Coordinates of C-alpha atoms and ligand atoms in Angstrom, one line a residue:
X1 CA -11.1 -17.9 -16.3
X2 CA -11.8 -14.1 -16.4
X3 CA -10.5 -11.9 -13.6
X4 CA -13.4 -9.7 -12.4
X5 CA -12.3 -6.3 -11.0
X6 CA -14.4 -3.6 -9.4
X7 CA -13.8 -0.5 -11.5
X8 CA -14.5 2.8 -9.7
X9 CA -15.1 4.4 -13.1
X10 CA -18.3 2.3 -13.7
X11 CA -19.0 1.3 -10.1
X12 CA -19.2 -2.3 -11.3
X13 CA -17.2 -5.5 -11.4
X14 CA -15.9 -6.0 -14.9
X15 CA -14.0 -8.7 -16.7
X16 CA -10.3 -7.6 -17.0
X17 CA -9.3 -7.2 -20.6
X18 CA -5.7 -6.1 -21.1
X19 CA -4.8 -3.6 -23.8
X20 CA -2.0 -5.8 -25.0
X21 CA -2.5 -9.6 -24.8
X22 CA -0.8 -11.1 -21.8
X23 CA 0.6 -7.8 -20.5
X24 CA -0.6 -5.4 -17.9
X25 CA 0.6 -1.8 -17.3
X26 CA -0.2 -0.8 -13.7
X27 CA 0.5 2.4 -11.7
X28 CA 0.0 2.9 -8.0
X29 CA 0.1 6.2 -6.3
X30 CA 3.0 6.2 -3.9
X31 CA 3.9 7.9 -0.7
X32 CA 5.0 11.5 0.1
X33 CA 8.3 10.8 1.7
X34 CA 8.3 13.4 4.4
X35 CA 7.7 11.0 7.3
X36 CA 7.3 7.3 8.2
X37 CA 4.4 5.4 6.5
X38 CA 2.1 3.9 9.0
X39 CA 0.3 0.6 8.7
X40 CA -2.7 2.4 7.2
X41 CA -0.7 3.7 4.3
X42 CA 0.8 0.3 3.9
X43 CA -2.6 -1.3 3.7
X44 CA -2.9 0.5 0.3
X45 CA 0.3 -1.2 -0.9
X46 CA -0.7 -4.7 0.5
X47 CA -3.8 -4.2 -1.6
X48 CA -1.9 -3.3 -4.8
X49 CA 0.5 -6.1 -4.1
X50 CA -2.4 -8.7 -3.9
X51 CA -3.8 -7.3 -7.2
X52 CA -0.4 -7.7 -8.8
X53 CA 0.1 -11.2 -7.4
X54 CA -3.3 -12.2 -8.7
X55 CA -2.4 -11.0 -12.2
X56 CA 0.9 -12.8 -12.0
X57 CA -0.9 -16.0 -10.8
X58 CA -3.0 -15.7 -14.0
X59 CA 0.2 -15.6 -16.0
X60 CA 0.2 -11.9 -17.0
X61 CA 3.4 -10.1 -17.4
X62 CA 3.0 -7.0 -15.1
X63 CA 4.9 -3.8 -15.5
X64 CA 4.2 -1.9 -12.2
X65 CA 5.2 1.6 -11.3
X66 CA 5.0 3.3 -7.9
X67 CA 5.8 7.0 -7.7
X68 CA 7.6 8.7 -4.9
X69 CA 6.4 12.2 -4.1
X70 CA 9.5 14.1 -3.1
X71 CA 8.3 17.6 -3.9
X72 CA 5.2 19.7 -4.2
X73 CA 2.6 17.7 -2.2
X74 CA 1.0 20.6 -0.3
X75 CA -0.6 20.3 3.2
X76 CA -4.1 19.9 1.8
X77 CA -5.2 17.5 -0.9
X78 CA -6.7 20.4 -2.8
X79 CA -3.1 21.5 -3.3
X80 CA -3.2 24.5 -1.0
X81 CA -0.9 25.4 1.9
X82 CA 2.8 24.7 2.3
X83 CA 4.9 21.9 0.7
X84 CA 5.1 18.9 3.1
X85 CA 8.7 18.2 2.0
X86 CA 9.9 21.8 2.7
X87 CA 8.2 21.8 6.2
X88 CA 9.9 18.4 7.1
X89 CA 13.3 19.6 5.9
X90 CA 13.0 22.8 8.0
X91 CA 11.9 20.8 11.1
X92 CA 14.6 18.2 10.8
X93 CA 17.4 20.6 9.8
X94 CA 18.1 18.6 6.7
X95 CA 17.9 19.1 3.0
X96 CA 14.7 18.1 1.3
X97 CA 16.6 15.5 -0.6
X98 CA 18.1 14.0 2.6
X99 CA 14.6 13.8 4.1
X100 CA 13.2 12.2 1.0
X101 CA 16.0 9.6 0.7
X102 CA 15.8 8.6 4.3
X103 CA 12.0 8.0 4.4
X104 CA 12.0 6.3 1.0
X105 CA 14.7 3.9 2.2
X106 CA 12.5 3.0 5.2
X107 CA 9.5 2.6 3.0
X108 CA 11.3 0.1 0.7
X109 CA 12.4 -1.8 3.8
X110 CA 8.8 -2.0 5.0
X111 CA 7.9 -3.5 1.6
X112 CA 10.4 -6.3 2.2
X113 CA 9.2 -6.9 5.8
X114 CA 5.6 -7.2 4.6
X115 CA 6.6 -9.3 1.6
X116 CA 5.3 -6.7 -0.8
X117 CA 6.9 -7.2 -4.2
X118 CA 9.0 -4.2 -5.3
X119 CA 7.6 -2.4 -8.4
X120 CA 9.2 -2.8 -11.7
X121 CA 10.2 0.8 -11.3
X122 CA 10.0 3.5 -8.6
X123 CA 9.6 6.9 -10.2
X124 CA 10.6 10.1 -8.3
X125 CA 8.8 13.4 -9.0
X126 CA 12.0 15.4 -8.8
X127 CA 13.6 13.2 -11.5
X128 CA 10.8 14.0 -13.9
X129 CA 10.4 17.8 -13.8
X130 CA 11.1 18.1 -17.5
X131 CA 8.2 15.6 -18.3
X132 CA 5.8 17.5 -16.0
X133 CA 6.7 20.9 -17.7
X134 CA 6.1 19.3 -21.1
X135 CA 2.7 18.1 -20.1
X136 CA 1.7 21.5 -18.7
X137 CA 2.9 23.1 -22.0
X138 CA 0.7 20.7 -23.9
X139 CA -2.3 21.7 -21.8
X140 CA -1.5 25.4 -22.2
X141 CA -1.4 25.0 -26.0
X142 CA -4.8 23.3 -25.9
X143 CA -6.3 26.2 -23.8
X144 CA -6.9 24.3 -20.6
X145 CA -4.7 26.5 -18.3
X146 CA -4.7 30.0 -16.9
X147 CA -2.4 32.0 -14.8
X148 CA -3.0 33.5 -11.3
X149 CA -0.7 35.3 -9.0
X150 CA 0.6 32.1 -7.5
X151 CA 0.7 29.7 -10.4
X152 CA -0.6 28.0 -13.5
X153 CA -4.0 26.4 -13.0
X154 CA -6.1 23.8 -14.8
X155 CA -9.5 25.0 -15.8
X156 CA -11.7 22.1 -14.8
X157 CA -14.8 23.7 -16.4
X158 CA -13.1 23.2 -19.8
X159 CA -12.9 19.4 -19.4
X160 CA -16.5 18.2 -19.9
X161 CA -16.1 14.8 -18.1
X162 CA -14.4 16.3 -15.0
X163 CA -16.5 14.5 -12.4
X164 CA -16.9 11.1 -14.1
X165 CA -14.7 9.2 -11.7
X166 CA -15.9 10.6 -8.4
X167 CA -19.4 11.2 -9.7
X168 CA -19.0 14.5 -8.0
X169 CA -21.7 17.1 -7.8
X170 CA -19.6 20.0 -9.0
X171 CA -22.6 22.4 -9.0
X172 CA -23.2 21.4 -5.3
X173 CA -19.6 22.3 -4.6
X174 CA -20.0 25.7 -6.2
X175 CA -23.2 26.4 -4.4
X176 CA -21.8 25.2 -1.0
X177 CA -18.6 27.1 -1.5
X178 CA -16.8 24.6 0.8
X179 CA -13.6 25.0 -1.2
X180 CA -11.5 28.1 -1.0
X181 CA -11.6 29.6 -4.5
X182 CA -9.3 32.6 -4.2
X183 CA -8.2 33.6 -7.6
X184 CA -9.3 30.3 -9.1
X185 CA -12.1 30.4 -11.7
X186 CA -13.8 27.3 -10.3
X187 CA -13.6 25.5 -7.0
X188 CA -12.3 22.3 -8.6
X189 CA -9.5 24.0 -10.6
X190 CA -6.0 22.9 -9.4
X191 CA -2.4 24.1 -9.7
X192 CA -0.2 22.6 -12.3
X193 CA 2.8 24.8 -11.5
X194 CA 3.3 26.9 -8.5
X195 CA 5.5 30.0 -8.4
X196 CA 8.2 30.4 -5.8
X197 CA 6.8 33.7 -4.6
X198 CA 10.2 34.7 -3.2
X199 CA 12.8 33.1 -5.4
X200 CA 15.7 31.4 -3.5
X201 CA 13.6 30.8 -0.3
X202 CA 12.6 27.3 -1.2
X203 CA 15.0 24.4 -1.3
X204 CA 13.3 22.8 -4.3
X205 CA 12.6 25.0 -7.3
X206 CA 13.1 24.9 -11.0
X207 CA 13.1 27.2 -14.0
X208 CA 10.0 26.9 -16.2
X209 CA 8.5 28.8 -19.1
X210 CA 6.2 30.4 -16.5
X211 CA 8.9 31.4 -14.0
X212 CA 10.8 29.7 -11.1
X213 CA 8.7 27.4 -9.1
X214 CA 7.7 23.7 -8.6
X215 CA 5.1 21.4 -10.0
X216 CA 1.7 20.9 -8.4
X217 CA 1.2 17.4 -6.8
X218 CA -1.2 15.9 -9.3
X219 CA 0.8 16.4 -12.5
X220 CA 3.6 14.1 -11.5
X221 CA 1.4 11.0 -11.6
X222 CA 0.1 11.8 -15.1
X223 CA 3.5 12.7 -16.5
X224 CA 5.4 9.6 -15.1
X225 CA 2.7 7.0 -15.7
X226 CA 2.3 8.1 -19.3
X227 CA 6.1 8.2 -19.9
X228 CA 6.6 4.6 -18.8
X229 CA 3.2 3.0 -19.5
X230 CA 2.0 4.9 -22.5
X231 CA -0.8 7.5 -22.8
X232 CA -3.4 4.8 -22.4
X233 CA -2.8 2.0 -19.9
X234 CA -4.6 -0.8 -18.0
X235 CA -4.8 -0.3 -14.2
X236 CA -4.4 2.6 -11.8
X237 CA -4.6 2.0 -8.0
X238 CA -4.6 4.1 -4.8
X239 CA -6.4 4.7 -1.5
X240 CA -10.1 5.6 -1.6
X241 CA -9.2 9.1 -0.5
X242 CA -7.8 9.8 -4.0
X243 CA -11.1 9.4 -5.8
X244 CA -12.6 12.9 -5.5
X245 CA -9.5 15.0 -6.0
X246 CA -6.2 13.4 -7.0
X247 CA -7.4 10.8 -9.4
X248 CA -10.2 13.0 -10.7
X249 CA -7.5 15.6 -11.5
X250 CA -5.1 13.0 -13.0
X251 CA -7.8 11.9 -15.5
X252 CA -8.8 15.5 -16.4
X253 CA -5.2 16.7 -17.1
X254 CA -4.2 13.5 -18.9
X255 CA -7.2 13.1 -21.1
X256 CA -7.3 16.9 -21.9
X257 CA -3.6 16.6 -23.0
X258 CA -3.9 13.5 -25.1
X259 CA -7.5 13.4 -26.2
X260 CA -7.5 9.7 -25.3
X261 CA -8.9 7.6 -22.5
X262 CA -6.2 7.5 -19.8
X263 CA -6.8 4.3 -17.8
X264 CA -9.2 1.4 -18.3
X265 CA -9.6 0.2 -14.7
X266 CA -9.4 2.3 -11.5
X267 CA -9.1 0.3 -8.3
X268 CA -9.3 1.8 -4.8
X269 CA -8.5 0.4 -1.4
X270 CA -10.6 1.2 1.6
X271 CA -9.0 2.7 4.7
X272 CA -7.6 1.2 7.8
X273 CA -9.5 2.8 10.7
X274 CA -8.8 2.9 14.4
X275 CA -11.0 0.9 16.9
X276 CA -13.4 3.8 17.1
X277 CA -13.9 3.7 13.4
X278 CA -12.0 7.0 12.9
X279 CA -10.0 7.5 9.8
X280 CA -6.3 7.4 10.7
X281 CA -3.8 9.5 8.7
X282 CA -0.3 10.6 9.1
X283 CA -1.4 14.1 10.0
X284 CA -3.6 13.0 12.9
X285 CA -1.0 10.4 14.0
X286 CA -2.3 7.4 15.9
X287 CA -1.2 4.4 13.9
X288 CA 1.8 2.2 14.2
X289 CA 4.7 1.9 11.8
X290 CA 5.9 -1.6 10.9
X291 CA 9.0 -1.1 13.0
X292 CA 7.0 -0.1 16.0
X293 CA 4.9 -3.2 15.7
X294 CA 8.0 -5.3 15.5
X295 CA 9.3 -3.7 18.6
X296 CA 6.3 -4.8 20.6
X297 CA 6.5 -8.3 19.4
X298 CA 4.5 -8.5 16.1
X299 CA 6.0 -10.0 13.0
X300 CA 5.0 -7.7 10.1
X301 CA 3.5 -10.7 8.4
X302 CA 0.9 -11.0 11.1
X303 CA -0.3 -7.6 9.8
X304 CA -0.3 -8.9 6.3
X305 CA -2.4 -11.8 7.4
X306 CA -4.8 -9.4 9.1
X307 CA -5.1 -7.4 5.8
X308 CA -6.0 -10.6 3.9
X309 CA -8.9 -11.3 6.2
X310 CA -10.8 -8.3 5.1
X311 CA -11.8 -7.5 1.5
X312 CA -9.8 -4.6 0.1
X313 CA -13.0 -2.5 -0.5
X314 CA -14.1 -2.8 3.1
X315 CA -12.8 -0.7 5.9
X316 CA -10.6 -2.5 8.3
X317 CA -10.8 -1.7 11.9
X318 CA -7.4 -2.0 13.6
X319 CA -6.8 -3.1 17.1
X320 CA -4.0 -5.0 18.9
X321 CA -6.6 -7.6 19.8
X322 CA -7.4 -8.3 16.1
X323 CA -3.6 -8.4 15.4
X324 CA -3.3 -11.0 18.2
X325 CA -5.9 -13.1 16.5
X326 CA -3.9 -12.9 13.3
X327 CA -0.8 -13.8 15.1
X328 CA -2.4 -16.9 16.5
X329 CA -3.6 -18.0 13.1
X330 CA -0.2 -17.2 11.4
X331 CA 1.7 -19.2 14.1
X332 CA -0.8 -22.1 13.7
X333 CA -0.1 -22.2 10.0
X334 CA 3.6 -22.1 10.6
X335 CA 3.5 -25.0 13.1
X336 CA 1.4 -27.0 10.7
X337 CA 3.6 -26.4 7.7
X338 CA 6.7 -27.4 9.7
X339 CA 4.9 -30.6 10.8
X340 CA 3.8 -31.3 7.2
X341 CA 7.4 -31.1 6.0
X342 CA 8.3 -34.0 8.3
X343 CA 5.3 -36.2 7.6
X344 CA 5.0 -38.6 4.7
X345 CA 1.3 -39.3 4.2
X346 CA 0.7 -41.1 0.9
X347 CA -3.1 -40.1 0.7
X348 CA -4.9 -38.8 -2.4
X349 CA -3.4 -36.3 -4.8
X350 CA -6.5 -34.8 -6.3
X351 CA -6.5 -31.0 -5.7
X352 CA -8.4 -30.0 -8.9
X353 CA -11.5 -28.8 -7.0
X354 CA -9.5 -26.9 -4.4
X355 CA -7.4 -25.1 -7.1
X356 CA -10.6 -24.2 -9.0
X357 CA -12.2 -22.8 -5.8
X358 CA -9.1 -20.8 -5.1
X359 CA -8.8 -19.4 -8.6
X360 CA -12.5 -18.5 -8.5
X361 CA -12.1 -16.6 -5.2
X362 CA -9.0 -14.6 -6.2
X363 CA -10.4 -13.8 -9.6
X364 CA -13.6 -12.6 -8.0
X365 CA -12.4 -9.0 -7.4
X366 CA -9.6 -10.4 -5.1
X367 CA -11.7 -12.2 -2.6
X368 CA -9.0 -13.0 -0.2
X369 CA -11.2 -14.0 2.8
X370 CA -12.8 -16.7 0.6
X371 CA -9.4 -17.8 -0.8
X372 CA -8.1 -18.1 2.8
X373 CA -11.0 -20.5 3.5
X374 CA -9.8 -22.7 0.6
X375 CA -6.3 -22.5 2.0
X376 CA -7.4 -23.6 5.5
X377 CA -9.5 -26.5 4.0
X378 CA -6.3 -27.8 2.3
X379 CA -4.3 -27.4 5.5
X380 CA -6.8 -29.5 7.3
X381 CA -7.5 -32.1 4.7
X382 CA -6.1 -35.1 6.5
X383 CA -6.6 -37.6 3.7
X384 CA -4.4 -35.7 1.2
X385 CA -0.9 -36.7 0.2
X386 CA 1.4 -34.6 2.3
X387 CA 3.6 -33.5 -0.6
X388 CA 0.6 -32.5 -2.7
X389 CA -0.7 -30.6 0.3
X390 CA 2.5 -28.7 0.8
X391 CA 2.8 -27.9 -2.9
X392 CA -0.7 -26.7 -3.1
X393 CA -0.3 -24.4 -0.1
X394 CA 3.0 -23.0 -1.5
X395 CA 1.2 -22.4 -4.8
X396 CA -1.6 -20.5 -3.1
X397 CA 1.0 -18.5 -1.2
X398 CA 2.2 -17.0 -4.5
X399 CA -0.9 -14.8 -4.0
X400 CA -1.0 -14.5 -0.2
X401 CA 2.7 -13.8 0.3
X402 CA 2.8 -15.2 3.8
X403 CA 6.3 -16.7 3.3
X404 CA 5.2 -20.4 3.4
X405 CA 8.4 -21.5 1.6
X406 CA 10.5 -20.0 4.4
X407 CA 8.5 -21.7 7.2
X408 CA 11.1 -24.3 8.1
X409 CA 12.4 -25.5 11.4
X410 CA 15.4 -23.4 12.1
X411 CA 18.0 -24.0 14.7
X412 CA 17.7 -20.9 16.9
X413 CA 20.5 -19.8 19.1
X414 CA 19.1 -17.8 21.9
X415 CA 21.5 -15.2 23.3
X416 CA 22.6 -15.5 26.9
X417 CA 21.1 -12.2 28.0
X418 CA 17.7 -13.3 26.6
X419 CA 17.9 -16.5 28.6
X420 CA 18.8 -14.6 31.7
X421 CA 15.8 -12.3 31.2
X422 CA 13.6 -15.4 30.8
X423 CA 14.9 -16.7 34.2
X424 CA 14.3 -13.3 35.8
X425 CA 10.7 -13.4 34.5
X426 CA 10.1 -16.8 35.9
X427 CA 11.3 -15.6 39.3
X428 CA 9.0 -12.6 39.1
X429 CA 6.1 -14.8 38.2
X430 CA 6.9 -17.1 41.1
X431 CA 6.8 -14.1 43.4
X432 CA 3.5 -13.1 41.9
X433 CA 5.1 -9.8 40.7
X434 CA 3.2 -9.8 37.4
X435 CA 4.0 -6.2 36.7
X436 CA 7.7 -6.9 36.8
X437 CA 7.2 -10.1 34.8
X438 CA 5.4 -8.1 32.0
X439 CA 8.1 -5.5 32.0
X440 CA 10.7 -8.2 31.5
X441 CA 8.6 -9.8 28.7
X442 CA 8.7 -6.4 26.9
X443 CA 12.5 -6.3 27.2
X444 CA 12.7 -9.8 25.7
X445 CA 10.4 -8.7 22.8
X446 CA 12.7 -5.7 22.2
X447 CA 15.5 -8.2 21.7
X448 CA 13.5 -10.0 19.1
X449 CA 12.0 -12.9 21.0
X450 CA 8.6 -13.7 22.5
X451 CA 7.5 -16.1 25.2
X452 CA 5.0 -18.8 24.6
X453 CA 3.6 -20.0 28.0
X454 CA 2.9 -23.6 27.1
X455 CA 1.0 -25.6 29.6
X456 CA 3.3 -28.5 29.3
X457 CA 7.1 -28.1 29.5
X458 CA 7.0 -24.5 30.8
X459 CA 7.7 -21.3 28.8
X460 CA 9.6 -21.4 25.6
X461 CA 11.2 -18.6 23.5
X462 CA 10.2 -17.9 19.9
X463 CA 11.8 -15.5 17.6
X464 CA 9.6 -12.7 16.3
Ligands
LIG1 P1 0.3 9.8 1.5 O1 1.8 9.6 1.7 O2 -0.3 10.6 2.5 O3 0.1 10.4 0.1 O4 -0.4 8.4 1.5 C1 0.1 7.3 0.8 C2 -1.0 6.3 0.5 O5 -1.6 5.8 1.7 C3 -2.2 6.9 -0.3 O6 -2.5 6.0 -1.3 C4 -3.4 6.9 0.7 O7 -4.6 6.7 0.1 C5 -3.0 5.8 1.6 N1 -3.5 5.9 3.0 C6 -3.3 6.9 3.9 N2 -3.9 6.6 5.1 C7 -4.5 5.4 4.9 C8 -5.3 4.5 5.8 N3 -5.6 4.9 7.1 N4 -5.7 3.4 5.3 C9 -5.4 3.0 4.0 N5 -4.7 3.7 3.2 C10 -4.2 4.9 3.6
LIG2 ZN1 -0.9 9.8 -7.8

C-alpha cells in the first residue's frame, strides 16, 4: 500500500516514492540550543518521529538526521540582529559551547521522555564549518553571491524559482518594503557568511576566504544534509514557520549550488498554540517544558498522546484541561493493558480488517486520530483472543510510541515521606482545609506520585 504524504512543494497529497528502493533519507530542522525547548518545539519532533515510525512500519530503512544549531542563528528569522548563542553565553556567564552542550543534553533527554526515537545522526553546525564554507565557495563561483559591509549574501533574484516552496509574492514584498533591506540588493536576499565586525569580540568565529566571521543560519542545513544524505534526498521536515524563509532559502542555495532538485517531499508540522489561539514561541515564553509538566504531575507520554489526537497539519490548542483528558485516556489504556496481560480469553484471532484499517489510516498522510480509533476498537473488542489483542495493540504502538510494552504491573515501593504526606492530606481534607490539601498534593507530585481519589477503598498513590 502506498504512503500518501502532503507535500508543501505541490500543496497536494502524493504517493511516497523513495529515490532508492526500500531506503529513505530524511532531514529534520533541529533546535537552536540556547535555551530549553518547550512543548511547542517538541510537537515538531513528535511529528517527525511519527513520520519516521510510519516509514519504519512500512519496512523502509530510514536514515534520519537532525541538526543542532549551536552558532549563527540570529534573533530574527530573516537572519538579522544578534546571534542567539552569543547572547545566551553572555547572560549565563558561560562559554557558547557550554551553553550549547547543556541545552542539547536536556533536549536529548526530552526525546527519551517523549519516546521520540533518536536520529541516526545529530549534526552540529560548529562541527561543519568547513562544509559550509565549501558550499558558499561553490555559490560564489557560480555568481550567486555578493559582498556587503557585514557579510556575503545570496542574491535571491538570480535563482528563478526562489518562491516555489512558499508560493511567496516576492514582488508584493518589494512593494510593501516590510523587510529591512539595508545594503541588500533584494528584500529576500540572506546572509551566507557574516563578518565579525570587531575581530576577537565574538566567542565563535572562524577564518574564511572572506575574512573572520561565522556562517549564516540557513547554510548549515544545506551543507550538513547534503553531506550525509546526498545532493538529492527524499524528505525534509520542520515547523510550518520554516516555509517562507528558512526552507525557501535552503532550497535556493542548495539547488543553485548543485543544479539539481534538492528534496522530493517537504513536510511541515503546524504549531502548538495557547488556549487563546496565540502562537507560542520561546521568545514570547508561555509554554511548559517537559520537566515542568512532570513536576506538576504529568507523565510526558500524556503530552505525546495529546499530540496524536490532532493531525499534524492542524493547529493544536494547548491547555491543562486537554492534557487532563489525555491523561485519563492514557491511564485507561494502561489499566486495560495490565488487565489484558492477566486474562486468558480464547476468542477469535482474526485481526486482518483492523490491521488493514490501521495501515490505511497511518498511510493516509499520518492520520493518527483515525489510527487511534482503530486502536481503541481493538482494545474494546471483547470477543477477541486476549493474546491476539495484546499483540495487535503492541504492533500498533510501534507507530504511536506510547510505551505499551512497558505497561506492566510493577511493585511500587512508596517512600515513607510520601505516605506521611498522604496522611497529612487526608487529615486536611477531613478538616475541610482544601487549600492545605491541594498544597500537600502538589508536594506529593513533586516527589513523583499522584493521588487517585477512588470512590471505593479511599485514595491511592500512583507514580507519575
Ligand atoms: P527553534 O529552536 O526556535 O529553531 O525551534 C525549533 C523547532 O520548533 C522549529 O522547527 C520550529 O518550527 C518549532 N516550533 C517552535 N515553536 C513551535 C510551536 N509553538 N509549535 C510547534 N512547533 C514549534
Ligand atoms: Zn534547517
